[in-house]
PDB file of C-alpha atoms and ligand atoms in Angstrom:
ATOM      1  CA  MET U  18      13.044  -0.028 -19.507  1.00 65.00           C
ATOM      2  CA  THR U  19      11.096   1.495 -16.783  1.00 91.00           C
ATOM      3  CA  LYS U  20      12.111  -1.103 -13.544  1.00 98.00           C
ATOM      4  CA  THR U  21       8.940  -2.286 -11.554  1.00 98.00           C
ATOM      5  CA  LEU U  22       8.866  -0.467  -7.725  1.00 98.00           C
ATOM      6  CA  ILE U  23       7.672  -3.642  -6.006  1.00 99.00           C
ATOM      7  CA  THR U  24       5.284  -3.081  -2.665  1.00 99.00           C
ATOM      8  CA  VAL U  25       5.445  -5.510   0.030  1.00 99.00           C
ATOM      9  CA  ALA U  26       2.702  -5.264   2.508  1.00 99.00           C
ATOM     10  CA  PRO U  27       3.377  -7.904   5.232  1.00 98.00           C
ATOM     11  CA  THR U  28       0.662  -7.626   7.268  1.00 98.00           C
ATOM     12  CA  GLY U  29      -3.024  -5.726   6.880  1.00 98.00           C
ATOM     13  CA  ALA U  30      -5.061  -5.227   9.836  1.00 98.00           C
ATOM     14  CA  GLU U  31      -7.890  -7.775   9.331  1.00 97.00           C
ATOM     15  CA  LEU U  32      -5.980 -11.084   9.744  1.00 97.00           C
ATOM     16  CA  SER U  33      -5.561 -13.212  12.799  1.00 97.00           C
ATOM     17  CA  LYS U  34      -1.999 -14.410  13.866  1.00 98.00           C
ATOM     18  CA  ALA U  35      -3.931 -16.821  16.238  1.00 97.00           C
ATOM     19  CA  GLU U  36      -5.302 -18.596  12.083  1.00 97.00           C
ATOM     20  CA  PHE U  37      -1.892 -17.220  10.649  1.00 97.00           C
ATOM     21  CA  PRO U  38       1.067 -17.522  12.734  1.00 98.00           C
ATOM     22  CA  GLN U  39       3.827 -16.176   8.967  1.00 98.00           C
ATOM     23  CA  LEU U  40       2.024 -13.215   9.800  1.00 98.00           C
ATOM     24  CA  PRO U  41       4.553 -10.631  11.006  1.00 98.00           C
ATOM     25  CA  THR U  42       3.271  -8.827  13.666  1.00 98.00           C
ATOM     26  CA  THR U  43       5.909  -7.989  16.555  1.00 98.00           C
ATOM     27  CA  LEU U  44       8.551  -5.443  15.567  1.00 98.00           C
ATOM     28  CA  ASP U  45      10.518  -8.228  14.989  1.00 98.00           C
ATOM     29  CA  GLU U  46       8.789  -9.765  13.080  1.00 98.00           C
ATOM     30  CA  LEU U  47       8.136  -7.237  10.454  1.00 98.00           C
ATOM     31  CA  VAL U  48      12.029  -6.241  10.594  1.00 99.00           C
ATOM     32  CA  ALA U  49      12.800  -9.862  10.084  1.00 98.00           C
ATOM     33  CA  GLU U  50      10.328 -10.004   6.573  1.00 98.00           C
ATOM     34  CA  ALA U  51      10.902  -6.297   5.739  1.00 99.00           C
ATOM     35  CA  LYS U  52      15.063  -6.988   5.631  1.00 99.00           C
ATOM     36  CA  ALA U  53      13.934 -10.946   3.786  1.00 99.00           C
ATOM     37  CA  ALA U  54      11.292  -8.773   0.903  1.00 99.00           C
ATOM     38  CA  GLN U  55      14.239  -6.259   0.845  1.00 99.00           C
ATOM     39  CA  ALA U  56      16.655  -8.908  -0.396  1.00 98.00           C
ATOM     40  CA  ALA U  57      13.998  -9.641  -2.318  1.00 98.00           C
ATOM     41  CA  GLY U  58      13.168  -7.192  -4.612  1.00 98.00           C
ATOM     42  CA  ALA U  59      10.696  -4.868  -2.542  1.00 99.00           C
ATOM     43  CA  GLY U  60      11.268  -0.658  -2.660  1.00 98.00           C
ATOM     44  CA  LEU U  61       8.645  -0.071  -0.514  1.00 99.00           C
ATOM     45  CA  ILE U  62       6.753  -1.242   2.344  1.00 99.00           C
ATOM     46  CA  HIS U  63       3.504  -0.550   3.436  1.00 99.00           C
ATOM     47  CA  VAL U  64       2.674  -0.856   7.266  1.00 99.00           C
ATOM     48  CA  HIS U  65      -0.054  -1.752   9.429  1.00 98.00           C
ATOM     49  CA  ILE U  66       0.788  -2.319  13.464  1.00 98.00           C
ATOM     50  CA  ARG U  67      -0.536  -4.784  16.018  1.00 98.00           C
ATOM     51  CA  ASP U  68      -0.918  -4.873  19.648  1.00 98.00           C
ATOM     52  CA  ASP U  69       0.812  -6.709  22.094  1.00 98.00           C
ATOM     53  CA  ASP U  70      -2.149  -9.319  21.776  1.00 98.00           C
ATOM     54  CA  ALA U  71      -1.623  -9.276  17.653  1.00 98.00           C
ATOM     55  CA  ARG U  72      -4.181  -6.419  17.258  1.00 98.00           C
ATOM     56  CA  PRO U  73      -4.539  -3.995  14.087  1.00 98.00           C
ATOM     57  CA  THR U  74      -4.081  -0.858  16.624  1.00 98.00           C
ATOM     58  CA  LEU U  75      -3.208   2.808  15.500  1.00 98.00           C
ATOM     59  CA  ASP U  76      -1.049   4.300  18.562  1.00 98.00           C
ATOM     60  CA  LEU U  77       2.273   6.661  18.200  1.00 98.00           C
ATOM     61  CA  GLY U  78       4.716   5.339  19.930  1.00 98.00           C
ATOM     62  CA  ARG U  79       4.710   1.690  17.849  1.00 98.00           C
ATOM     63  CA  LEU U  80       4.552   4.277  15.238  1.00 98.00           C
ATOM     64  CA  ARG U  81       7.297   5.768  15.787  1.00 98.00           C
ATOM     65  CA  ALA U  82       9.482   2.497  17.163  1.00 98.00           C
ATOM     66  CA  THR U  83       8.212   0.652  13.581  1.00 99.00           C
ATOM     67  CA  VAL U  84       9.464   3.629  11.565  1.00 98.00           C
ATOM     68  CA  ALA U  85      13.141   4.031  13.523  1.00 98.00           C
ATOM     69  CA  ALA U  86      12.784   0.023  13.285  1.00 98.00           C
ATOM     70  CA  LEU U  87      12.421   0.240   9.900  1.00 98.00           C
ATOM     71  CA  ARG U  88      14.720   3.066   8.937  1.00 98.00           C
ATOM     72  CA  GLU U  89      17.430   1.475  10.929  1.00 98.00           C
ATOM     73  CA  SER U  90      17.285  -2.429   9.280  1.00 98.00           C
ATOM     74  CA  THR U  91      16.592  -1.971   6.135  1.00 98.00           C
ATOM     75  CA  SER U  92      16.490   0.935   3.137  1.00 98.00           C
ATOM     76  CA  LEU U  93      12.541   0.665   2.240  1.00 98.00           C
ATOM     77  CA  VAL U  94      10.612   3.600   1.710  1.00 98.00           C
ATOM     78  CA  VAL U  95       8.250   3.162   4.694  1.00 98.00           C
ATOM     79  CA  GLN U  96       5.109   3.802   4.043  1.00 99.00           C
ATOM     80  CA  LEU U  97       2.531   3.814   7.273  1.00 99.00           C
ATOM     81  CA  SER U  98      -1.210   2.432   6.528  1.00 99.00           C
ATOM     82  CA  THR U  99      -3.945   5.939   7.366  1.00 98.00           C
ATOM     83  CA  GLY U 100      -6.505   2.947   6.746  1.00 98.00           C
ATOM     84  CA  GLY U 101      -5.922   1.238   9.893  1.00 98.00           C
ATOM     85  CA  SER U 102      -8.364  -0.774  10.673  1.00 98.00           C
ATOM     86  CA  VAL U 103     -12.576  -0.312   9.073  1.00 98.00           C
ATOM     87  CA  LYS U 104     -12.630   0.674  13.150  1.00 96.00           C
ATOM     88  CA  ASP U 105      -9.728   2.692  13.498  1.00 98.00           C
ATOM     89  CA  PRO U 106     -11.603   6.615  14.148  1.00 98.00           C
ATOM     90  CA  LEU U 107     -11.229   9.275  11.446  1.00 98.00           C
ATOM     91  CA  GLU U 108      -8.882  11.416  13.927  1.00 98.00           C
ATOM     92  CA  ALA U 109      -6.524   8.678  14.695  1.00 98.00           C
ATOM     93  CA  ARG U 110      -5.911   8.007  11.135  1.00 98.00           C
ATOM     94  CA  LEU U 111      -5.354  11.363  10.502  1.00 98.00           C
ATOM     95  CA  ALA U 112      -2.559  11.296  13.608  1.00 98.00           C
ATOM     96  CA  VAL U 113      -0.196   8.013  11.770  1.00 98.00           C
ATOM     97  CA  LEU U 114       0.969  10.968   9.494  1.00 98.00           C
ATOM     98  CA  ASP U 115       3.073  12.204  13.235  1.00 98.00           C
ATOM     99  CA  ALA U 116       4.810   9.348  13.109  1.00 98.00           C
ATOM    100  CA  ALA U 117       6.943  10.657  10.340  1.00 98.00           C
ATOM    101  CA  PRO U 118       7.246   8.150   7.521  1.00 98.00           C
ATOM    102  CA  ASP U 119       7.682   8.503   4.318  1.00 98.00           C
ATOM    103  CA  SER U 120       4.877   7.461   2.608  1.00 98.00           C
ATOM    104  CA  CYS U 121       1.245   7.400   3.505  1.00 99.00           C
ATOM    105  CA  SER U 122      -1.930   5.782   2.264  1.00 99.00           C
ATOM    106  CA  LEU U 123      -5.005   7.758   0.941  1.00 99.00           C
ATOM    107  CA  THR U 124      -8.553   6.002  -0.066  1.00 98.00           C
ATOM    108  CA  CYS U 125     -10.484   8.169  -2.487  1.00 98.00           C
ATOM    109  CA  GLY U 126     -13.307   7.593  -0.999  1.00 98.00           C
ATOM    110  CA  THR U 127     -15.193   4.889   1.168  1.00 98.00           C
ATOM    111  CA  VAL U 128     -16.661   1.981  -0.170  1.00 98.00           C
ATOM    112  CA  ASN U 129     -18.160  -1.588   1.680  1.00 98.00           C
ATOM    113  CA  PHE U 130     -15.393  -4.360   3.377  1.00 98.00           C
ATOM    114  CA  GLY U 131     -16.933  -7.499   2.578  1.00 96.00           C
ATOM    115  CA  ASP U 132     -19.584  -6.995   5.753  1.00 97.00           C
ATOM    116  CA  ASP U 133     -17.984  -3.620   7.028  1.00 98.00           C
ATOM    117  CA  VAL U 134     -17.951  -0.318   5.620  1.00 98.00           C
ATOM    118  CA  PHE U 135     -14.715   1.150   4.903  1.00 98.00           C
ATOM    119  CA  LEU U 136     -14.448   5.251   5.397  1.00 98.00           C
ATOM    120  CA  ASN U 137     -12.621   8.170   3.877  1.00 98.00           C
ATOM    121  CA  PRO U 138     -15.307  10.512   3.358  1.00 98.00           C
ATOM    122  CA  TRP U 139     -14.553  13.652   0.881  1.00 98.00           C
ATOM    123  CA  PRO U 140     -13.892  16.518   3.683  1.00 98.00           C
ATOM    124  CA  PHE U 141     -10.890  13.611   5.458  1.00 98.00           C
ATOM    125  CA  MET U 142      -9.008  13.266   2.189  1.00 98.00           C
ATOM    126  CA  VAL U 143      -8.792  16.973   1.726  1.00 98.00           C
ATOM    127  CA  ASP U 144      -7.173  16.498   5.637  1.00 98.00           C
ATOM    128  CA  LEU U 145      -4.738  13.755   5.604  1.00 98.00           C
ATOM    129  CA  PHE U 146      -4.090  15.187   1.699  1.00 98.00           C
ATOM    130  CA  GLU U 147      -3.480  18.704   3.217  1.00 98.00           C
ATOM    131  CA  LYS U 148      -1.085  17.399   7.084  1.00 98.00           C
ATOM    132  CA  ALA U 149       0.849  15.611   4.530  1.00 98.00           C
ATOM    133  CA  ARG U 150       1.861  17.448   2.514  1.00 98.00           C
ATOM    134  CA  ASP U 151       2.632  20.255   5.375  1.00 98.00           C
ATOM    135  CA  LEU U 152       4.654  17.479   7.127  1.00 98.00           C
ATOM    136  CA  GLN U 153       6.574  16.365   3.570  1.00 98.00           C
ATOM    137  CA  VAL U 154       4.540  12.966   3.289  1.00 98.00           C
ATOM    138  CA  VAL U 155       4.206  11.586   0.515  1.00 98.00           C
ATOM    139  CA  PRO U 156       0.804  10.365  -0.484  1.00 98.00           C
ATOM    140  CA  GLU U 157       0.149   7.342  -2.352  1.00 99.00           C
ATOM    141  CA  PHE U 158      -3.540   6.833  -3.791  1.00 99.00           C
ATOM    142  CA  GLU U 159      -4.985   4.585  -2.817  1.00 98.00           C
ATOM    143  CA  LEU U 160      -8.140   3.098  -4.945  1.00 99.00           C
ATOM    144  CA  PHE U 161     -10.549   0.399  -5.171  1.00 98.00           C
ATOM    145  CA  ASP U 162     -13.648   1.330  -7.092  1.00 98.00           C
ATOM    146  CA  LEU U 163     -13.096   3.063 -10.540  1.00 97.00           C
ATOM    147  CA  GLY U 164     -15.291   5.995  -8.547  1.00 98.00           C
ATOM    148  CA  GLN U 165     -11.921   5.928  -6.541  1.00 98.00           C
ATOM    149  CA  VAL U 166     -10.498   7.523  -9.830  1.00 98.00           C
ATOM    150  CA  HIS U 167     -12.797  10.247  -9.958  1.00 98.00           C
ATOM    151  CA  ALA U 168     -12.169  11.807  -6.920  1.00 98.00           C
ATOM    152  CA  LEU U 169      -8.011  11.388  -7.277  1.00 98.00           C
ATOM    153  CA  ARG U 170      -9.476  14.055 -10.138  1.00 98.00           C
ATOM    154  CA  ARG U 171     -10.593  15.907  -7.881  1.00 98.00           C
ATOM    155  CA  LEU U 172      -9.061  16.188  -5.061  1.00 98.00           C
ATOM    156  CA  VAL U 173      -6.362  16.597  -7.424  1.00 98.00           C
ATOM    157  CA  ASP U 174      -8.843  20.043  -8.556  1.00 98.00           C
ATOM    158  CA  THR U 175      -8.991  20.926  -5.003  1.00 98.00           C
ATOM    159  CA  CYS U 176      -5.660  20.282  -3.134  1.00 98.00           C
ATOM    160  CA  GLY U 177      -2.634  21.037  -6.379  1.00 98.00           C
ATOM    161  CA  LEU U 178       0.276  18.228  -6.151  1.00 98.00           C
ATOM    162  CA  PRO U 179       1.229  16.584  -3.234  1.00 98.00           C
ATOM    163  CA  PHE U 180       4.455  17.410  -1.740  1.00 98.00           C
ATOM    164  CA  GLY U 181       7.327  16.153  -3.853  1.00 98.00           C
ATOM    165  CA  GLY U 182       5.239  16.373  -7.322  1.00 98.00           C
ATOM    166  CA  ARG U 183       4.729  13.180  -7.961  1.00 98.00           C
ATOM    167  CA  VAL U 184       1.211  11.682  -8.377  1.00 98.00           C
ATOM    168  CA  HIS U 185       1.580   7.765  -7.468  1.00 98.00           C
ATOM    169  CA  CYS U 186      -1.524   5.359  -6.743  1.00 98.00           C
ATOM    170  CA  ASP U 187      -2.212   1.846  -5.980  1.00 99.00           C
ATOM    171  CA  PHE U 188      -5.408   0.138  -7.110  1.00 99.00           C
ATOM    172  CA  VAL U 189      -5.869  -2.293  -4.884  1.00 98.00           C
ATOM    173  CA  MET U 190      -9.151  -4.890  -6.531  1.00 98.00           C
ATOM    174  CA  GLY U 191     -10.925  -8.083  -5.424  1.00 98.00           C
ATOM    175  CA  VAL U 192     -12.689  -5.883  -1.798  1.00 98.00           C
ATOM    176  CA  PRO U 193     -15.876  -7.923  -1.923  1.00 97.00           C
ATOM    177  CA  GLY U 194     -17.833  -4.177  -2.274  1.00 98.00           C
ATOM    178  CA  GLY U 195     -15.312  -2.060  -4.993  1.00 98.00           C
ATOM    179  CA  MET U 196     -14.052  -3.533  -8.077  1.00 98.00           C
ATOM    180  CA  PRO U 197     -13.271  -6.852  -9.688  1.00 98.00           C
ATOM    181  CA  GLY U 198      -9.634  -8.378  -9.660  1.00 98.00           C
ATOM    182  CA  THR U 199     -10.088  -8.485 -13.740  1.00 98.00           C
ATOM    183  CA  VAL U 200      -8.254  -7.335 -17.478  1.00 98.00           C
ATOM    184  CA  GLU U 201     -10.644  -5.280 -17.792  1.00 98.00           C
ATOM    185  CA  ALA U 202     -11.582  -3.726 -15.108  1.00 98.00           C
ATOM    186  CA  LEU U 203      -7.419  -2.755 -14.897  1.00 98.00           C
ATOM    187  CA  VAL U 204      -7.806  -1.291 -17.716  1.00 98.00           C
ATOM    188  CA  ALA U 205     -10.495   0.805 -17.512  1.00 98.00           C
ATOM    189  CA  ALA U 206      -9.650   2.467 -14.521  1.00 98.00           C
ATOM    190  CA  VAL U 207      -5.859   2.666 -15.891  1.00 98.00           C
ATOM    191  CA  GLN U 208      -7.725   4.565 -19.052  1.00 98.00           C
ATOM    192  CA  ALA U 209      -9.532   6.928 -16.296  1.00 98.00           C
ATOM    193  CA  LEU U 210      -5.748   7.920 -14.467  1.00 98.00           C
ATOM    194  CA  PRO U 211      -6.184  11.627 -14.271  1.00 98.00           C
ATOM    195  CA  ALA U 212      -2.652  12.881 -16.751  1.00 98.00           C
ATOM    196  CA  GLU U 213      -0.991  14.140 -13.633  1.00 98.00           C
ATOM    197  CA  VAL U 214      -1.075  10.459 -12.576  1.00 98.00           C
ATOM    198  CA  THR U 215       3.356   9.565 -12.371  1.00 98.00           C
ATOM    199  CA  SER U 216       2.845   5.896 -11.638  1.00 98.00           C
ATOM    200  CA  TRP U 217       0.517   3.897 -10.477  1.00 98.00           C
ATOM    201  CA  SER U 218       1.031  -0.091  -8.757  1.00 98.00           C
ATOM    202  CA  ALA U 219      -2.494  -2.747  -8.796  1.00 98.00           C
ATOM    203  CA  THR U 220      -2.707  -5.420  -6.603  1.00 98.00           C
ATOM    204  CA  GLY U 221      -5.483  -8.231  -5.977  1.00 98.00           C
ATOM    205  CA  ILE U 222      -7.112  -9.521  -3.537  1.00 98.00           C
ATOM    206  CA  GLY U 223      -7.156 -13.709  -3.283  1.00 96.00           C
ATOM    207  CA  ARG U 224      -7.317 -15.106  -6.383  1.00 95.00           C
ATOM    208  CA  ALA U 225      -6.933 -11.861  -8.338  1.00 97.00           C
ATOM    209  CA  HIS U 226      -3.090 -11.402  -6.967  1.00 97.00           C
ATOM    210  CA  LEU U 227      -2.168 -13.104  -9.735  1.00 98.00           C
ATOM    211  CA  PRO U 228      -3.981 -12.445 -12.505  1.00 98.00           C
ATOM    212  CA  VAL U 229      -3.140  -8.461 -11.760  1.00 98.00           C
ATOM    213  CA  ALA U 230       0.061  -8.840 -11.146  1.00 98.00           C
ATOM    214  CA  ALA U 231       0.428 -10.072 -15.041  1.00 98.00           C
ATOM    215  CA  ALA U 232      -2.009  -7.270 -16.048  1.00 98.00           C
ATOM    216  CA  ALA U 233      -0.080  -4.363 -13.937  1.00 98.00           C
ATOM    217  CA  LEU U 234       3.179  -5.582 -15.452  1.00 98.00           C
ATOM    218  CA  ALA U 235       2.347  -6.122 -19.388  1.00 97.00           C
ATOM    219  CA  LEU U 236       0.391  -1.610 -19.456  1.00 98.00           C
ATOM    220  CA  GLY U 237       3.361  -0.665 -17.556  1.00 97.00           C
ATOM    221  CA  GLY U 238       2.072   0.246 -14.243  1.00 98.00           C
ATOM    222  CA  HIS U 239       3.888  -1.483 -11.242  1.00 98.00           C
ATOM    223  CA  LEU U 240       3.187  -4.120  -8.321  1.00 99.00           C
ATOM    224  CA  ARG U 241       2.045  -4.533  -3.831  1.00 99.00           C
ATOM    225  CA  VAL U 242       2.681  -7.755  -3.412  1.00 98.00           C
ATOM    226  CA  GLY U 243       2.082  -9.228   0.170  1.00 98.00           C
ATOM    227  CA  MET U 244       0.285 -11.207   3.203  1.00 98.00           C
ATOM    228  CA  GLU U 245      -1.914  -8.156   3.746  1.00 98.00           C
ATOM    229  CA  ASP U 246      -3.566  -9.240   0.209  1.00 98.00           C
ATOM    230  CA  ASN U 247      -2.953 -12.683  -0.086  1.00 98.00           C
ATOM    231  CA  LEU U 248      -2.375 -15.586   1.222  1.00 97.00           C
ATOM    232  CA  VAL U 249      -2.273 -18.511  -1.450  1.00 97.00           C
ATOM    233  CA  TYR U 250       0.920 -18.859  -3.060  1.00 98.00           C
ATOM    234  CA  ALA U 251      -0.770 -21.202  -5.093  1.00 96.00           C
ATOM    235  CA  LYS U 252      -3.732 -24.299  -4.853  1.00 95.00           C
ATOM    236  CA  GLY U 253      -3.210 -26.044  -2.045  1.00 96.00           C
ATOM    237  CA  ARG U 254      -0.586 -23.550  -0.490  1.00 97.00           C
ATOM    238  CA  VAL U 255      -0.497 -20.777   2.014  1.00 97.00           C
ATOM    239  CA  VAL U 256       2.093 -18.281   2.032  1.00 98.00           C
ATOM    240  CA  GLN U 257       4.793 -18.565   4.327  1.00 98.00           C
ATOM    241  CA  SER U 258       7.035 -15.480   4.024  1.00 98.00           C
ATOM    242  CA  ASN U 259       5.788 -12.136   2.415  1.00 98.00           C
ATOM    243  CA  ALA U 260       9.310 -12.876   0.608  1.00 98.00           C
ATOM    244  CA  GLU U 261       7.823 -15.260  -1.491  1.00 98.00           C
ATOM    245  CA  LEU U 262       5.896 -13.448  -2.705  1.00 98.00           C
ATOM    246  CA  VAL U 263       8.331 -10.769  -3.756  1.00 98.00           C
ATOM    247  CA  GLU U 264      10.688 -13.056  -4.800  1.00 98.00           C
ATOM    248  CA  ARG U 265       7.860 -14.273  -7.579  1.00 98.00           C
ATOM    249  CA  ALA U 266       7.020 -10.798  -8.170  1.00 98.00           C
ATOM    250  CA  ALA U 267      10.319  -9.830  -9.327  1.00 98.00           C
ATOM    251  CA  ARG U 268      10.749 -13.007 -11.474  1.00 98.00           C
ATOM    252  CA  LEU U 269       7.150 -12.749 -13.117  1.00 98.00           C
ATOM    253  CA  ALA U 270       9.119  -8.647 -13.520  1.00 98.00           C
ATOM    254  CA  THR U 271      12.089  -9.507 -14.329  1.00 98.00           C
ATOM    255  CA  GLU U 272      10.618 -12.058 -17.163  1.00 98.00           C
ATOM    256  CA  MET U 273       8.715  -9.274 -18.985  1.00 97.00           C
ATOM    257  CA  GLN U 274      12.290  -7.393 -18.880  1.00 97.00           C
ATOM    258  CA  ARG U 275      11.144  -4.460 -15.894  1.00 98.00           C
ATOM    259  CA  PRO U 276      13.343  -6.152 -13.248  1.00 98.00           C
ATOM    260  CA  PRO U 277      12.666  -4.636 -10.129  1.00 98.00           C
ATOM    261  CA  MET U 278      14.451  -1.246  -8.771  1.00 98.00           C
ATOM    262  CA  SER U 279      15.928  -0.637  -5.590  1.00 98.00           C
ATOM    263  CA  THR U 280      15.426   1.129  -2.990  1.00 98.00           C
ATOM    264  CA  ALA U 281      17.279   4.865  -4.240  1.00 98.00           C
ATOM    265  CA  GLU U 282      15.630   4.652  -7.621  1.00 98.00           C
ATOM    266  CA  ALA U 283      11.975   3.501  -5.427  1.00 98.00           C
ATOM    267  CA  ARG U 284      12.648   7.055  -3.425  1.00 98.00           C
ATOM    268  CA  GLU U 285      13.501   9.358  -6.548  1.00 98.00           C
ATOM    269  CA  LEU U 286      10.102   7.861  -8.603  1.00 98.00           C
ATOM    270  CA  LEU U 287       8.175   8.868  -5.788  1.00 98.00           C
ATOM    271  CA  ALA U 288      10.585  11.876  -5.290  1.00 98.00           C
ATOM    272  CA  VAL U 289       9.753  10.914  -1.083  1.00 98.00           C
ATOM    273  CA  ARG U 290      11.997  13.845   1.022  1.00 95.00           C
ATOM    274  CA  ALA U 291      15.266  13.483   2.021  1.00 89.00           C
ATOM    275  CA  ALA U 292      16.463  10.932   4.972  1.00 76.00           C
TER     276      ALA U 292
HETATM  277  N1  KMH X 303      -7.126  -2.248   6.351  1.00 97.54           N
HETATM  278  C1  KMH X 303      -8.665  -2.087   4.837  1.00 97.54           C
HETATM  279  C2  KMH X 303      -9.565  -1.488   6.245  1.00 97.54           C
HETATM  280  C3  KMH X 303      -4.414   1.436   3.881  1.00 97.54           C
HETATM  281  O1  KMH X 303      -3.928   0.313   4.445  1.00 97.54           O
HETATM  282  O2  KMH X 303      -4.523   2.026   3.520  1.00 97.54           O
HETATM  283  C4  KMH X 303      -7.445  -0.601   4.502  1.00 97.54           C
HETATM  284  C5  KMH X 303      -6.903  -0.271   4.176  1.00 97.54           C
HETATM  285  C6  KMH X 303      -6.382   0.515   2.948  1.00 97.54           C
HETATM  286  O3  KMH X 303      -5.862  -1.645   4.396  1.00 97.54           O
HETATM  287 ZN1   ZN X 304      -3.505  -1.765   3.871  1.00 97.54          ZN
END
């Protein structure tokens, strides 16, 4: 039996606090949501932070304070987003690694993102990979499209294995511009993974959330949930907290005989550096 890594992505960079007051945007809110998510079964937190006006920011001081606060209050694997928002410059996204997280996201190619473009040119991918390895940060390869799965093959061929020697990726499905959040697309993407991949998770955006989670569990994958990806718990019912999404994911996984793994097991799975 393989236990399930549940990643919580509590905030994201796209949603507005004014529209969704339950979105954790201050450090205190983020830490409270992180603690509740860990208690519900999360092993890893994918972090985007906001400024005092709840706008997305990559301010290094705030990122460092966020990593420290999450480490103090939880034992979650702390993954900082290097995707940021679609408006963030590449240099600032690279500098995120200076906040010394356990893990960072690394998206394997440029993709249309609604009306915007999420830019990830090849040289940036290589720079990010190498800087993460130099700083002993474990990358999570974000795959929004089948072409990005192929780009991961090229990245491993070009750069070798990341720090820790594991290759963990996350399928983000259902972004307008990326692959759809369907079982067929997930099966195709999993079949195309390079042999070096040691684990993978999946998340479906919006209405793709539950079908992608169920398919990922059936295929032996791990789960990512959270308000970054989905704000609808059920028809007509808005998500009130990240923990309720983690709780549901934990219930699904347990019923599938793949209960949530602990944070210690998550650290081992991903081979993050010892604290
Ligand atoms: N906010 C999106 C443009 C990541 O965190 O690495 C990119 C994103 C991916 O969320
Ligand atoms: Zn993100």
